[in-house]
Amino acid sequence: MAPLQGIGEAADGLVRVVALPGGQIESVWIDPRLMRSASESLAEEIRAATNAALTDLRTALADATATPDTAAMLEQLRELQRGAVPQLQGLIDTLGSVQDRLSSGGRP
């Protein structure tokens, strides 16, 4: 399972930020072409990418901690039971036949 992280981009992919749980920023990547921009513009793109990464991280955390659908799980268990009971009954019948043969000295 991949570690939880959020990824955000801005400036048409020229700025990329990766956020980790706990609000930590793992990495900030800026395409060198963007370095020629005004500092205010560059700061705005970094802010936008960081906010996008944090939003993506919140979504990933919510998905990872989502409450399971117990109704669906119960239906899956019922389906498993429906399939397993006949198989187990067949196994019990076979074991009973083997036991009967052993009791009768191996005669069918």
XYZ file of C-alpha atoms in Angstrom:
108
model
C 0.000 0.000 0.000
C 1.385 3.378 -0.988
C 1.914 5.896 1.806
C -0.780 8.530 2.164
C 0.089 11.768 0.453
C -1.533 14.640 -1.340
C -0.312 16.036 -4.629
C -1.100 19.493 -5.911
C -0.115 21.338 -9.042
C -0.382 24.898 -10.265
C 0.751 26.997 -13.218
C -0.246 24.262 -15.673
C 1.965 21.699 -13.916
C 5.012 23.956 -13.587
C 4.693 23.854 -9.775
C 4.155 20.584 -7.914
C 3.825 20.060 -4.154
C 3.551 16.795 -2.211
C 1.957 16.960 1.272
C 2.103 14.286 3.972
C -0.166 13.557 6.933
C 0.430 15.908 9.819
C 0.621 18.909 7.505
C 4.192 18.256 6.425
C 5.319 19.232 2.945
C 7.470 16.470 1.480
C 8.565 18.267 -1.654
C 8.150 21.367 -3.769
C 9.147 21.236 -7.400
C 9.264 24.327 -9.595
C 10.005 24.149 -13.275
C 13.051 26.360 -13.943
C 11.108 28.277 -16.616
C 8.826 29.625 -13.889
C 11.762 31.121 -11.997
C 11.733 34.042 -14.439
C 8.289 35.072 -13.107
C 7.766 37.871 -10.646
C 8.241 36.729 -7.050
C 4.613 37.578 -6.201
C 3.365 35.433 -9.070
C 5.679 32.562 -8.148
C 4.583 32.733 -4.507
C 0.919 32.621 -5.588
C 1.513 29.498 -7.706
C 3.337 27.781 -4.822
C 0.466 28.691 -2.476
C -2.097 27.317 -4.943
C -0.178 24.059 -5.429
C 0.274 23.660 -1.658
C -3.431 24.189 -0.996
C -4.287 21.699 -3.747
C -1.892 19.146 -2.214
C -3.447 19.603 1.233
C -6.951 19.217 -0.204
C -5.864 16.058 -2.037
C -4.343 14.745 1.204
C -7.576 15.401 3.143
C -9.487 13.443 0.497
C -6.993 10.558 0.661
C -7.220 10.479 4.465
C -11.025 10.511 4.360
C -11.039 7.660 1.849
C -8.572 5.649 3.943
C -10.622 6.051 7.110
C -14.068 5.729 5.543
C -16.557 3.598 7.435
C -17.004 0.253 5.703
C -20.365 -0.585 4.170
C -21.536 -3.143 6.727
C -24.629 -4.044 4.712
C -22.471 -4.977 1.724
C -20.088 -6.904 3.953
C -22.989 -8.800 5.528
C -24.317 -9.718 2.086
C -20.870 -10.973 1.073
C -20.742 -13.126 4.205
C -24.207 -14.528 3.461
C -23.137 -15.371 -0.081
C -20.030 -17.086 1.275
C -22.184 -19.049 3.698
C -24.590 -20.090 0.931
C -21.682 -21.461 -1.058
C -19.824 -23.028 1.854
C -22.692 -24.947 3.486
C -23.267 -27.353 0.572
C -19.524 -27.927 0.239
C -19.191 -28.659 3.934
C -22.206 -30.988 3.831
C -20.584 -32.890 0.966
C -17.372 -33.209 2.962
C -19.281 -34.448 6.023
C -21.146 -37.016 3.881
C -17.875 -38.254 2.402
C -16.259 -38.527 5.826
C -19.333 -40.414 7.075
C -19.029 -42.877 4.179
C -15.345 -43.421 4.894
C -16.098 -43.990 8.559
C -18.832 -46.506 7.682
C -16.421 -48.405 5.406
C -13.758 -48.454 8.086
C -16.299 -49.718 10.627
C -17.412 -52.527 8.309
C -13.858 -53.693 7.678
C -13.475 -51.871 4.399
C -16.422 -53.523 2.679
C -18.589 -51.184 0.563
